[in-house]
Every structure is written in C-alpha cells, then in structure tokens.
Amino acid sequence: MSADPVFRKGSASAPDGYFRWEAAGLAWLADAPGGVPVVEVVEVGQDHLDLRRLSFVNPDPAMAEEFGARLARTHDAGAPAFGSAPPGWSGDGFLGPATELLPLPLRPVETWGEFWAEQRILAMLPLGRDRGLWHRYDVAVFEAVARRLARGEFDDGSVPARIHGDLWSGNIAWTGDGAVLIDPAAHGGHRETDLAMLALFGCPHWDFVVGGYLGQHRLDAQWPQRVALHQLHPLMVHAVLFGGDYAHRAVELARRYR
C-alpha cells in the first residue's frame, strides 16, 4: 500500500488567514523563473494546508550548488518594494511556529534600511522587552542600530528581492530532484537576509551554496560585513519565542552596528 501522497499541515489555533498567507507565498516563490522549486499546494483550508508529500534524501555538494544558483534566480525575480506582501495577500504576515505565531509587519517602503529598522528591529523590541528579555541599556543599543539603518548607512543600492523570509535549513526539503522550499514567510526584502539566516543556523555544504549563488548573482565585496546585521532580526525572533541565549546573542550582534 503506497503512502498518502498528501501531507496536511493543520492547526485549529492558527490566526485567521494563516494558511492562505503561506499558500500565497508559495505561489509567488514558485512563479520565479528558474528559481528554487516549492512544495505543491493541493488545497488551502481555513485550518489546514494540504501539500504534496515529499521524499527526502541527503544533499550532496552538487545539489547544494544548484540550490544556491536557483535561490539567486528566485531573488532576481524581484518584488515591488521592501515590505511588500505576496500577490493575493494584504496586511501583515506571520512568522514562527504554528503554536506561537508572531506578526510579520509588511508595509511597502523604498529603502531596505527603513524597512529593517522600523518593521523588523523596532517592531520586535516591545515583544522582547515585555517578556523581560531586554532592559533599558539593551533597548538603547537596538535603537541606535535602527537610527543608523533608517538613515541609510547600511543600504547598498540593492533592489527589493523576492525572498523566502524564513530560510533556515529546516525549510529546505532535499529531494531526489534537488532542493524544494517549504514553510515560507515570503515578502519583498533584501537578498542577503535569506543567505544570512542560512548561515546563522547552518546549512549542508554551505560553501557550495554560496558558490552557486555567486556564480548566478554577484554580491558586493562588503556583503560579509552585513551578514550579522541581517541575522539580528532572526535572533530577536528566536529570543522572543524560545528564550535561552538568543536574547544575549542579539544584543551582542547589535553592538557591532550601533
């Protein structure tokens, strides 16, 4: 008897529209010419998302290099603005596990610095402060970084990219046909954000992923110096959701850019 070809992702406690949000992101990513394939959506319900079941394999360097090149093409497909939502979705999105989803602000703006400052760093601060993660001196560090971001000091002239938005290695399904994206928080953002998150939590054959990416789309020479800045928001999110050492690590990263 064959396995069920459909995997149901469901939650009765998920916010209204959550599964439509995820489906909209998958469709948008799938529409990128030559980009990374995404898991097929079979059905979208109020409290569930039915996806085509995947079979997994261990990735090898060639698969990782191909994934990097395809990720660059996904990003190259672009977005209308920093903070723009996938077509078919309006308003804020969601980020985090289904058991404790956090709001993901999505308000289109022209520059990445303004977007990262207002909708990522400053938007996360109250959530962490209210949970006792960051105190007055910590908040001042984050706010100093946000001011520099908003002034455009870290903008590199990149146009808005079509990003996955939650690209840790667990959201890459390695199959016999190569990498497949799952569980996105897709929006218009900076291409380096996806790369920075992969680096933060580890990715199989990382050097080959980067090589494939750079072979398709060159980044400027300063991009390694911005990696930690792009990792700041994911660390803040993990601090709010999981506690532990994430709060301290986020402050330490922020101090590099204040």
Short mmCIF file of C-alpha atoms in Angstrom, two decimals:
data_model
loop_
_atom_site.label_atom_id
_atom_site.label_comp_id
_atom_site.label_asym_id
_atom_site.label_seq_id
_atom_site.Cartn_x
_atom_site.Cartn_y
_atom_site.Cartn_z
CA MET A 1 0.00 0.00 0.00
CA SER A 2 1.53 3.34 -1.05
CA ALA A 3 1.97 6.21 1.36
CA ASP A 4 -0.54 9.04 1.40
CA PRO A 5 0.67 11.45 -1.32
CA VAL A 6 -0.68 14.42 0.63
CA PHE A 7 0.72 15.95 3.81
CA ARG A 8 -1.75 18.01 5.86
CA LYS A 9 -0.36 20.93 7.82
CA GLY A 10 -3.10 21.95 10.21
CA SER A 11 -3.77 23.95 13.34
CA ALA A 12 -7.10 24.89 14.89
CA SER A 13 -5.38 27.70 16.81
CA ALA A 14 -3.66 29.37 13.84
CA PRO A 15 -4.70 33.00 13.21
CA ASP A 16 -7.36 33.68 10.61
CA GLY A 17 -5.86 33.57 7.14
CA TYR A 18 -2.57 31.99 8.18
CA PHE A 19 -2.76 29.14 5.67
CA ARG A 20 -3.82 31.48 2.87
CA TRP A 21 -0.76 33.59 3.72
CA GLU A 22 1.55 30.61 3.40
CA ALA A 23 -0.08 29.46 0.17
CA ALA A 24 0.25 32.95 -1.33
CA GLY A 25 3.95 32.96 -0.50
CA LEU A 26 4.49 29.53 -2.03
CA ALA A 27 2.73 30.56 -5.24
CA TRP A 28 4.80 33.74 -5.50
CA LEU A 29 8.09 31.92 -4.97
CA ALA A 30 7.07 29.23 -7.46
CA ASP A 31 6.49 31.93 -10.08
CA ALA A 32 10.17 32.94 -10.11
CA PRO A 33 11.68 31.88 -13.46
CA GLY A 34 14.33 29.24 -12.89
CA GLY A 35 14.09 29.64 -9.13
CA VAL A 36 14.06 27.04 -6.38
CA PRO A 37 11.04 24.71 -6.72
CA VAL A 38 8.46 24.91 -3.96
CA VAL A 39 6.24 22.25 -2.45
CA GLU A 40 2.99 21.84 -4.38
CA VAL A 41 -0.17 23.14 -2.70
CA VAL A 42 -3.07 20.72 -3.09
CA GLU A 43 -5.72 22.52 -1.03
CA VAL A 44 -5.98 25.57 1.20
CA GLY A 45 -8.49 25.44 4.07
CA GLN A 46 -9.33 27.70 6.97
CA ASP A 47 -7.47 25.49 9.44
CA HIS A 48 -5.15 23.49 7.19
CA LEU A 49 -2.91 23.41 4.16
CA ASP A 50 -2.64 20.22 2.10
CA LEU A 51 0.76 19.82 0.42
CA ARG A 52 2.18 17.23 -1.93
CA ARG A 53 4.20 14.82 0.19
CA LEU A 54 7.94 14.84 -0.48
CA SER A 55 10.55 12.10 -0.27
CA PHE A 56 13.83 13.16 1.29
CA VAL A 57 17.47 12.40 0.54
CA ASN A 58 20.78 13.60 1.90
CA PRO A 59 22.10 16.53 -0.14
CA ASP A 60 25.47 16.41 -1.87
CA PRO A 61 27.68 19.34 -2.94
CA ALA A 62 26.29 19.42 -6.48
CA MET A 63 22.73 19.71 -5.13
CA ALA A 64 23.82 22.50 -2.79
CA GLU A 65 25.50 24.42 -5.60
CA GLU A 66 22.40 24.10 -7.78
CA PHE A 67 20.24 25.27 -4.89
CA GLY A 68 22.43 28.36 -4.47
CA ALA A 69 22.11 29.26 -8.14
CA ARG A 70 18.36 28.73 -8.11
CA LEU A 71 17.98 30.78 -4.94
CA ALA A 72 19.71 33.68 -6.69
CA ARG A 73 17.19 33.40 -9.53
CA THR A 74 14.31 33.36 -7.04
CA HIS A 75 15.66 36.59 -5.55
CA ASP A 76 16.23 38.05 -9.01
CA ALA A 77 12.51 37.70 -9.75
CA GLY A 78 12.11 40.77 -7.56
CA ALA A 79 9.37 42.42 -5.55
CA PRO A 80 7.52 45.75 -5.81
CA ALA A 81 9.07 47.16 -2.62
CA PHE A 82 10.79 46.29 0.62
CA GLY A 83 8.00 45.03 2.83
CA SER A 84 5.64 44.13 0.00
CA ALA A 85 3.40 41.09 0.52
CA PRO A 86 2.94 38.24 -1.96
CA PRO A 87 0.19 38.81 -4.56
CA GLY A 88 -3.16 37.77 -3.19
CA TRP A 89 -2.33 38.79 0.38
CA SER A 90 -2.81 42.13 2.11
CA GLY A 91 -1.76 43.24 5.55
CA ASP A 92 0.87 41.78 7.86
CA GLY A 93 2.10 38.22 7.61
CA PHE A 94 3.14 35.69 10.23
CA LEU A 95 6.43 34.22 11.42
CA GLY A 96 7.23 31.41 13.82
CA PRO A 97 5.84 28.01 14.77
CA ALA A 98 2.11 27.43 14.40
CA THR A 99 1.84 27.17 18.18
CA GLU A 100 3.04 30.76 18.69
CA LEU A 101 2.95 32.80 15.52
CA LEU A 102 4.30 36.34 15.69
CA PRO A 103 3.10 39.18 13.46
CA LEU A 104 5.36 39.97 10.50
CA PRO A 105 4.86 43.65 9.56
CA LEU A 106 4.51 44.26 5.83
CA ARG A 107 4.28 47.90 4.79
CA PRO A 108 5.92 48.68 1.44
CA VAL A 109 8.76 51.23 1.62
CA GLU A 110 11.50 52.33 -0.77
CA THR A 111 14.67 51.55 1.18
CA TRP A 112 15.90 48.46 2.97
CA GLY A 113 17.29 50.45 5.88
CA GLU A 114 13.93 51.97 6.69
CA PHE A 115 12.26 48.59 6.35
CA TRP A 116 14.74 46.73 8.55
CA ALA A 117 14.74 49.44 11.20
CA GLU A 118 11.01 50.03 11.57
CA GLN A 119 9.41 46.73 10.60
CA ARG A 120 11.97 44.30 11.95
CA ILE A 121 14.22 45.68 14.71
CA LEU A 122 11.90 48.21 16.34
CA ALA A 123 8.83 46.02 15.80
CA MET A 124 10.43 43.18 17.79
CA LEU A 125 11.70 45.31 20.66
CA PRO A 126 8.42 45.66 22.60
CA LEU A 127 7.77 41.92 22.41
CA GLY A 128 11.14 41.14 23.97
CA ARG A 129 11.02 43.98 26.47
CA ASP A 130 7.60 42.91 27.72
CA ARG A 131 8.96 39.41 28.33
CA GLY A 132 11.89 40.74 30.31
CA LEU A 133 14.48 39.80 27.69
CA TRP A 134 15.92 43.27 27.12
CA HIS A 135 16.29 46.09 29.58
CA ARG A 136 16.87 49.80 29.17
CA TYR A 137 20.53 49.61 28.14
CA ASP A 138 19.81 46.81 25.66
CA VAL A 139 16.93 48.74 24.13
CA ALA A 140 19.20 51.74 23.63
CA VAL A 141 21.62 49.57 21.63
CA PHE A 142 18.87 48.30 19.32
CA GLU A 143 17.50 51.81 18.88
CA ALA A 144 20.94 53.14 17.95
CA VAL A 145 21.25 50.49 15.24
CA ALA A 146 17.76 51.32 13.99
CA ARG A 147 18.66 55.00 13.67
CA ARG A 148 21.68 54.17 11.53
CA LEU A 149 19.59 51.84 9.41
CA ALA A 150 16.87 54.42 8.90
CA ARG A 151 19.47 56.97 7.79
CA GLY A 152 20.50 54.55 5.05
CA GLU A 153 24.02 53.95 6.36
CA PHE A 154 23.84 50.23 5.51
CA ASP A 155 21.91 50.46 2.24
CA ASP A 156 23.89 49.04 -0.66
CA GLY A 157 21.64 50.00 -3.55
CA SER A 158 20.11 46.55 -3.97
CA VAL A 159 16.61 46.46 -5.39
CA PRO A 160 13.88 44.55 -3.49
CA ALA A 161 14.27 40.79 -3.87
CA ARG A 162 11.69 38.01 -3.74
CA ILE A 163 12.79 36.28 -0.55
CA HIS A 164 11.65 33.20 1.34
CA GLY A 165 11.79 35.14 4.59
CA ASP A 166 12.30 32.20 6.97
CA LEU A 167 15.10 30.36 5.24
CA TRP A 168 16.75 28.17 7.82
CA SER A 169 17.87 24.71 6.71
CA GLY A 170 14.74 23.06 8.10
CA ASN A 171 12.70 24.88 5.48
CA ILE A 172 14.67 23.32 2.63
CA ALA A 173 13.45 19.86 1.68
CA TRP A 174 16.21 17.95 -0.10
CA THR A 175 14.66 15.51 -2.57
CA GLY A 176 15.94 13.32 -5.37
CA ASP A 177 15.20 16.18 -7.75
CA GLY A 178 17.04 18.75 -5.66
CA ALA A 179 16.06 21.36 -3.08
CA VAL A 180 12.39 22.28 -2.54
CA LEU A 181 11.26 25.25 -0.44
CA ILE A 182 8.66 24.82 2.29
CA ASP A 183 7.14 26.97 5.06
CA PRO A 184 7.92 30.45 3.70
CA ALA A 185 7.28 33.88 5.14
CA ALA A 186 7.71 35.33 1.66
CA HIS A 187 7.89 39.07 1.06
CA GLY A 188 9.91 41.78 -0.64
CA GLY A 189 13.22 42.05 1.17
CA HIS A 190 16.98 42.07 0.81
CA ARG A 191 18.51 39.00 -0.83
CA GLU A 192 21.22 38.86 1.83
CA THR A 193 18.60 38.20 4.52
CA ASP A 194 17.91 34.68 3.23
CA LEU A 195 21.63 33.95 2.96
CA ALA A 196 22.33 35.31 6.44
CA MET A 197 19.65 33.14 8.00
CA LEU A 198 21.05 30.04 6.30
CA ALA A 199 24.47 30.91 7.69
CA LEU A 200 23.09 31.61 11.18
CA PHE A 201 21.55 28.18 11.75
CA GLY A 202 23.76 26.13 9.46
CA CYS A 203 23.19 24.66 6.01
CA PRO A 204 24.58 21.48 4.44
CA HIS A 205 27.50 22.16 2.09
CA TRP A 206 27.27 25.89 2.80
CA ASP A 207 30.35 26.81 0.76
CA PHE A 208 28.81 25.19 -2.31
CA VAL A 209 25.52 27.02 -1.76
CA VAL A 210 27.40 30.33 -1.68
CA GLY A 211 29.45 29.37 -4.72
CA GLY A 212 26.35 28.54 -6.72
CA TYR A 213 24.69 31.76 -5.62
CA LEU A 214 27.64 33.98 -6.51
CA GLY A 215 28.00 32.23 -9.84
CA GLN A 216 24.49 33.39 -10.69
CA HIS A 217 24.42 36.78 -8.94
CA ARG A 218 27.48 38.62 -7.70
CA LEU A 219 27.28 40.43 -4.37
CA ASP A 220 29.41 43.43 -3.49
CA ALA A 221 32.63 42.98 -1.57
CA GLN A 222 31.12 44.24 1.71
CA TRP A 223 28.34 41.68 1.94
CA PRO A 224 30.15 39.50 4.54
CA GLN A 225 30.29 42.53 6.87
CA ARG A 226 26.48 42.85 6.68
CA VAL A 227 25.69 39.20 7.46
CA ALA A 228 25.36 39.75 11.22
CA LEU A 229 23.11 42.76 10.64
CA HIS A 230 20.73 40.58 8.64
CA GLN A 231 20.88 37.95 11.39
CA LEU A 232 19.74 40.40 14.03
CA HIS A 233 16.00 40.04 13.43
CA PRO A 234 16.01 36.20 13.33
CA LEU A 235 17.89 36.16 16.63
CA MET A 236 15.40 38.60 18.16
CA VAL A 237 12.53 36.39 16.99
CA HIS A 238 14.17 33.31 18.49
CA ALA A 239 14.76 35.17 21.73
CA VAL A 240 11.06 36.04 22.00
CA LEU A 241 9.91 32.55 21.08
CA PHE A 242 12.47 30.35 22.79
CA GLY A 243 14.39 32.44 25.32
CA GLY A 244 17.75 30.93 26.24
CA ASP A 245 20.91 32.61 24.99
CA TYR A 246 19.26 34.15 21.92
CA ALA A 247 18.49 37.43 23.71
CA HIS A 248 22.13 37.94 24.70
CA ARG A 249 23.38 36.97 21.23
CA ALA A 250 21.04 39.51 19.64
CA VAL A 251 22.37 42.31 21.83
CA GLU A 252 25.97 41.31 21.09
CA LEU A 253 25.29 41.43 17.35
CA ALA A 254 23.53 44.79 17.65
CA ARG A 255 26.55 46.29 19.42
CA ARG A 256 28.62 45.74 16.28
CA TYR A 257 26.44 48.17 14.34
CA ARG A 258 25.31 50.79 16.88
#
